[in-house]
Tab-separated table of C-alpha atoms and ligand atoms in Angstrom:
chain	number	residue	atom	x	y	z
A	1	VAL	CA	0.184	0.133	-0.177
A	2	THR	CA	1.702	3.378	-1.092
A	3	SER	CA	-0.794	5.280	-2.826
A	4	ALA	CA	-2.603	8.196	-0.675
A	5	ASP	CA	-5.945	7.153	-2.015
A	6	ALA	CA	-5.089	2.993	-0.809
A	7	VAL	CA	-3.546	4.424	2.664
A	8	LEU	CA	-6.627	6.753	3.365
A	9	GLN	CA	-9.035	4.036	2.608
A	10	ALA	CA	-7.584	1.518	4.951
A	11	LEU	CA	-7.704	3.867	7.421
A	12	HIS	CA	-11.451	4.272	6.917
A	13	ASP	CA	-11.351	0.579	6.706
A	14	ALA	CA	-9.778	0.284	10.259
A	15	ALA	CA	-11.873	2.569	11.712
A	16	ALA	CA	-15.057	0.781	10.682
A	17	ALA	CA	-13.761	-2.356	12.380
A	18	VAL	CA	-13.415	-0.759	15.377
A	19	ALA	CA	-16.995	0.495	15.139
A	20	SER	CA	-18.054	-3.198	14.329
A	21	GLY	CA	-16.056	-4.720	17.241
A	22	LEU	CA	-17.391	-2.529	19.599
A	23	SER	CA	-20.849	-2.670	18.435
A	24	GLY	CA	-21.656	-5.627	20.190
A	25	LEU	CA	-19.769	-4.700	23.388
A	26	ASP	CA	-21.455	-4.648	26.997
A	27	ASP	CA	-19.141	-3.796	29.779
A	28	TRP	CA	-17.077	-0.526	28.782
A	29	GLY	CA	-15.589	-1.023	31.983
A	30	PRO	CA	-11.701	-1.127	32.706
A	31	SER	CA	-9.786	-3.800	30.960
A	32	GLY	CA	-7.911	-5.076	33.897
A	33	GLY	CA	-4.377	-4.233	32.282
A	34	ARG	CA	-2.883	-0.999	32.451
A	35	PRO	CA	-4.333	1.424	35.148
A	36	ASP	CA	-6.126	3.539	32.731
A	37	GLN	CA	-6.773	1.123	29.941
A	38	TYR	CA	-10.926	0.098	29.601
A	39	ARG	CA	-11.786	-2.955	27.453
A	40	SER	CA	-13.033	-1.095	24.586
A	41	ASP	CA	-9.174	0.260	24.143
A	42	VAL	CA	-8.064	-3.438	23.765
A	43	ILE	CA	-11.212	-4.390	21.697
A	44	ALA	CA	-10.642	-1.298	19.582
A	45	ASP	CA	-6.946	-2.014	19.228
A	46	ALA	CA	-7.212	-5.330	17.789
A	47	ALA	CA	-9.568	-4.507	15.338
A	48	ALA	CA	-7.609	-1.629	13.593
A	49	VAL	CA	-4.147	-3.260	13.981
A	50	ASP	CA	-5.506	-6.168	12.341
A	51	VAL	CA	-7.036	-4.092	8.941
A	52	LEU	CA	-3.713	-2.091	9.048
A	53	THR	CA	-1.067	-4.570	9.274
A	54	ARG	CA	-3.076	-6.910	6.577
A	55	ALA	CA	-2.940	-3.482	4.281
A	56	GLY	CA	0.692	-3.684	4.646
A	57	LEU	CA	0.941	-0.799	6.657
A	58	GLY	CA	2.966	-0.530	9.734
A	59	VAL	CA	1.268	0.307	12.770
A	60	TYR	CA	1.886	2.560	15.894
A	61	SER	CA	-0.562	2.594	18.762
A	62	GLU	CA	-1.371	3.803	21.938
A	63	GLU	CA	-2.308	0.341	23.086
A	64	SER	CA	-0.319	-1.771	21.710
A	65	GLY	CA	2.640	-0.200	20.607
A	66	VAL	CA	4.891	-0.927	17.207
A	67	HIS	CA	4.038	-3.470	14.491
A	68	HIS	CA	5.987	-4.027	11.305
A	69	PRO	CA	8.052	-1.197	11.655
A	70	GLN	CA	10.281	-1.611	8.455
A	71	ARG	CA	7.419	-1.189	6.317
A	72	PRO	CA	7.303	2.255	4.709
A	73	VAL	CA	3.875	3.862	5.687
A	74	ARG	CA	3.358	3.745	9.396
A	75	VAL	CA	-0.205	4.853	10.486
A	76	VAL	CA	-0.062	6.168	14.274
A	77	VAL	CA	-3.794	5.161	15.942
A	78	ASP	CA	-5.250	6.047	18.849
A	79	PRO	CA	-7.924	3.046	19.072
A	80	VAL	CA	-10.555	5.076	21.034
A	81	ASP	CA	-9.627	8.488	21.934
A	82	GLY	CA	-12.013	10.072	24.807
A	83	SER	CA	-12.381	6.506	26.649
A	84	THR	CA	-13.654	7.850	29.684
A	85	ASN	CA	-16.458	9.402	27.694
A	86	ALA	CA	-17.028	6.365	25.782
A	87	SER	CA	-17.489	4.340	29.106
A	88	ARG	CA	-20.451	7.095	30.196
A	89	GLY	CA	-22.252	7.450	27.237
A	90	LEU	CA	-20.623	10.731	26.320
A	91	PRO	CA	-20.976	11.049	22.643
A	92	TRP	CA	-17.464	12.881	22.068
A	93	TRP	CA	-14.863	10.115	21.299
A	94	ALA	CA	-13.011	9.051	18.231
A	95	THR	CA	-10.866	6.646	16.569
A	96	SER	CA	-7.545	8.846	15.358
A	97	LEU	CA	-5.437	7.180	12.738
A	98	CYS	CA	-2.699	9.205	11.112
A	99	ALA	CA	-0.418	7.505	8.229
A	100	VAL	CA	3.373	8.830	8.074
A	101	ASP	CA	5.773	8.398	5.532
A	102	ALA	CA	9.153	9.878	5.478
A	103	GLY	CA	7.920	13.086	3.850
A	104	GLY	CA	5.544	13.374	7.012
A	105	PRO	CA	2.112	13.045	7.686
A	106	LEU	CA	0.069	11.806	4.535
A	107	ALA	CA	-3.689	10.524	5.346
A	108	ALA	CA	-5.629	10.877	8.453
A	109	VAL	CA	-9.072	9.719	9.726
A	110	VAL	CA	-10.939	10.533	12.458
A	111	VAL	CA	-14.141	8.952	12.823
A	112	ASN	CA	-16.373	10.140	16.337
A	113	GLN	CA	-17.830	6.464	17.092
A	114	ALA	CA	-20.609	7.672	18.830
A	115	THR	CA	-22.036	9.514	16.103
A	116	GLY	CA	-20.441	8.633	12.882
A	117	ALA	CA	-18.664	12.097	12.065
A	118	ARG	CA	-15.415	11.041	9.339
A	119	PHE	CA	-12.913	13.971	9.372
A	120	GLU	CA	-10.223	12.762	6.687
A	121	ALA	CA	-7.173	14.396	4.968
A	122	VAL	CA	-4.524	13.802	2.651
A	123	ARG	CA	-1.599	15.270	2.377
A	124	GLY	CA	-1.848	18.394	-0.292
A	125	GLY	CA	-5.401	17.068	-0.737
A	126	GLY	CA	-7.728	19.057	1.607
A	127	ALA	CA	-9.447	18.189	4.423
A	128	ARG	CA	-12.915	16.889	4.549
A	129	LEU	CA	-16.406	16.072	7.005
A	130	ASP	CA	-18.547	13.270	5.806
A	131	GLY	CA	-17.164	13.720	2.294
A	132	ARG	CA	-17.466	17.853	1.564
A	133	PRO	CA	-14.841	19.727	2.311
A	134	ILE	CA	-14.182	21.670	5.667
A	135	ARG	CA	-12.582	24.967	6.314
A	136	PRO	CA	-11.882	26.952	9.925
A	137	SER	CA	-13.458	30.006	11.395
A	138	ALA	CA	-12.396	33.231	10.580
A	139	VAL	CA	-11.875	34.238	14.347
A	140	THR	CA	-8.728	36.169	14.726
A	141	SER	CA	-8.613	36.802	18.561
A	142	MET	CA	-8.976	35.432	22.048
A	143	GLY	CA	-11.809	37.687	22.823
A	144	ALA	CA	-14.051	36.587	20.095
A	145	ALA	CA	-12.806	32.688	20.544
A	146	ILE	CA	-14.585	29.512	21.903
A	147	VAL	CA	-11.864	27.891	23.127
A	148	ALA	CA	-11.315	23.940	24.325
A	149	PHE	CA	-9.043	22.670	26.572
A	150	SER	CA	-7.260	19.897	27.665
A	151	GLY	CA	-6.713	20.049	31.399
A	152	TYR	CA	-7.414	22.928	32.683
A	153	PRO	CA	-6.209	26.765	32.949
A	154	SER	CA	-5.408	28.412	36.316
A	155	ARG	CA	-7.309	31.489	35.312
A	156	HIS	CA	-8.718	33.359	32.408
A	157	VAL	CA	-6.799	34.380	29.839
A	158	GLY	CA	-8.556	36.052	27.129
A	159	TRP	CA	-10.687	33.666	25.801
A	160	LEU	CA	-14.967	34.421	25.294
A	161	GLN	CA	-16.332	31.012	25.810
A	162	TYR	CA	-14.480	27.483	26.997
A	163	ARG	CA	-15.448	24.176	26.602
A	164	SER	CA	-13.770	21.063	28.058
A	165	LEU	CA	-14.674	18.085	26.048
A	166	GLY	CA	-12.047	15.187	26.725
A	167	ALA	CA	-11.395	14.037	23.039
A	168	ALA	CA	-8.289	16.230	21.527
A	169	ALA	CA	-8.566	14.433	18.263
A	170	LEU	CA	-12.329	15.777	17.929
A	171	ASP	CA	-11.661	18.703	19.632
A	172	LEU	CA	-8.450	19.424	16.641
A	173	CYS	CA	-11.135	18.636	13.908
A	174	ALA	CA	-13.812	20.488	15.760
A	175	VAL	CA	-11.469	23.525	14.934
A	176	ALA	CA	-10.760	22.575	11.249
A	177	CYS	CA	-14.321	22.665	10.643
A	178	GLY	CA	-15.152	25.547	12.492
A	179	SER	CA	-17.069	24.245	15.609
A	180	LEU	CA	-14.362	25.345	17.852
A	181	ASP	CA	-12.177	28.487	17.354
A	182	ALA	CA	-8.720	27.153	18.748
A	183	PHE	CA	-7.549	24.212	21.183
A	184	VAL	CA	-5.162	24.791	24.001
A	185	ASP	CA	-3.504	21.724	25.700
A	186	CYS	CA	-3.443	23.452	29.304
A	187	ALA	CA	-1.528	20.097	30.842
A	188	ALA	CA	2.258	20.064	30.189
A	189	GLN	CA	2.938	17.864	27.563
A	190	SER	CA	0.272	15.755	27.884
A	191	LEU	CA	-0.604	14.833	24.390
A	192	ALA	CA	1.138	11.807	22.312
A	193	PRO	CA	1.651	11.619	18.786
A	194	TRP	CA	-1.740	9.285	18.661
A	195	ASP	CA	-3.807	11.993	20.303
A	196	TYR	CA	-2.697	15.083	17.719
A	197	LEU	CA	-1.343	13.868	14.353
A	198	GLY	CA	-4.868	12.910	12.774
A	199	GLY	CA	-6.334	15.800	13.980
A	200	MET	CA	-3.225	18.086	13.309
A	201	LEU	CA	-3.408	16.988	9.419
A	202	VAL	CA	-7.214	17.826	9.558
A	203	CYS	CA	-6.306	20.994	10.919
A	204	SER	CA	-3.516	21.944	8.616
A	205	GLU	CA	-4.761	20.625	5.172
A	206	ALA	CA	-8.472	22.515	5.993
A	207	GLY	CA	-6.394	25.716	7.053
A	208	ALA	CA	-6.172	25.751	10.575
A	209	SER	CA	-3.049	26.370	12.441
A	210	VAL	CA	-1.613	23.875	14.585
A	211	ALA	CA	1.852	24.665	16.627
A	212	GLU	CA	3.859	23.492	19.485
A	213	ALA	CA	3.079	25.543	22.847
A	214	ASP	CA	7.572	25.714	23.296
A	215	GLY	CA	8.165	25.591	19.470
A	216	ARG	CA	8.930	21.767	19.549
A	217	GLU	CA	9.109	19.615	16.433
A	218	LEU	CA	5.597	17.856	16.270
A	219	VAL	CA	6.392	14.953	13.810
A	220	LEU	CA	9.545	12.920	13.986
A	221	THR	CA	10.634	12.589	10.624
A	222	GLY	CA	12.835	9.617	9.017
A	223	GLY	CA	10.233	7.163	7.969
A	224	GLY	CA	7.395	7.992	10.326
A	225	ALA	CA	9.825	7.004	13.391
A	226	VAL	CA	7.352	8.939	15.752
A	227	GLY	CA	8.425	8.647	19.495
A	228	GLY	CA	6.161	8.466	22.433
A	229	ASP	CA	7.091	12.272	23.301
A	230	ARG	CA	4.591	13.930	24.407
A	231	ARG	CA	4.000	17.751	23.073
A	232	THR	CA	1.711	20.412	24.359
A	233	ILE	CA	-0.893	21.391	21.251
A	234	VAL	CA	-1.875	24.657	20.255
A	235	ALA	CA	-4.337	24.600	17.637
A	236	ALA	CA	-6.788	27.758	16.242
A	237	ALA	CA	-8.740	28.644	13.169
A	238	THR	CA	-6.278	31.625	11.941
A	239	GLY	CA	-2.487	32.859	12.475
A	240	GLU	CA	-3.351	35.433	14.327
A	241	LEU	CA	-5.191	33.387	16.935
A	242	LEU	CA	-2.686	30.918	17.110
A	243	ALA	CA	-0.289	33.647	17.695
A	244	GLU	CA	-2.403	34.766	20.722
A	245	ALA	CA	-3.198	31.192	21.865
A	246	VAL	CA	0.210	30.588	22.595
A	247	ARG	CA	1.086	33.543	23.956
A	248	ALA	CA	-2.057	32.650	26.726
A	249	ARG	CA	-0.661	29.624	27.052
A	250	ARG	CA	3.066	30.214	27.794
A	251	ALA	CA	1.614	33.231	30.548
A	252	LEU	CA	-0.407	29.862	31.945
A	253	SER	CA	2.950	28.429	32.715
A	254	GLU	CA	4.554	31.524	34.185
B	1	MG	MG1	-6.746	6.319	23.336
């Protein structure tokens, strides 16, 4: 599998396999494995990894680590982003998949598994929600912005309204399609590549902006050798709003 379209289809197939794997699940409680791991995480991971590896792709999953690292295209997977929401019946949780090659993120699919909303993006090919092109809002200042947070800010730094929704991949996609104006990770370095890479490509292809609060790289190149290093992600509808949001995020650390 090398063409971007074929990779994109494999990502959709993996997300669909997760949906069907979870459709009969009655017990959404803890897995009994890692302390923050749910049964849904384990089932979703097995479904996604099976589809992706049979499609000839490498995998780097939050739940099961690295599969076939020698393959030229590797998919960074969060089988369930927002597992706690899923366990509580809150309809904001997703499967996030981002295929990475030597050129960086190549294709991404983020599916809200509670509602079925499907975000996709291809490098240089734009971003879509349920097949329709998306674009961010035109908001340029925090004073006019609805901002989503991961973690919580220690004080008001100028937003108009805020939300804290519990699934970063979907929060980023909501910035990409104009439902939110910005996203700010208020916990220090809390997001891993499987949380943000899919939503990041959807944002950049839609025309929204994504940055790391301390200016660190978001994609480690070299055949998609993305590590588990955490990052502090800020995303915004416009470049002006991104600059203000990054300043606000830095001010929270002072
Ligand atoms: Mg997860």
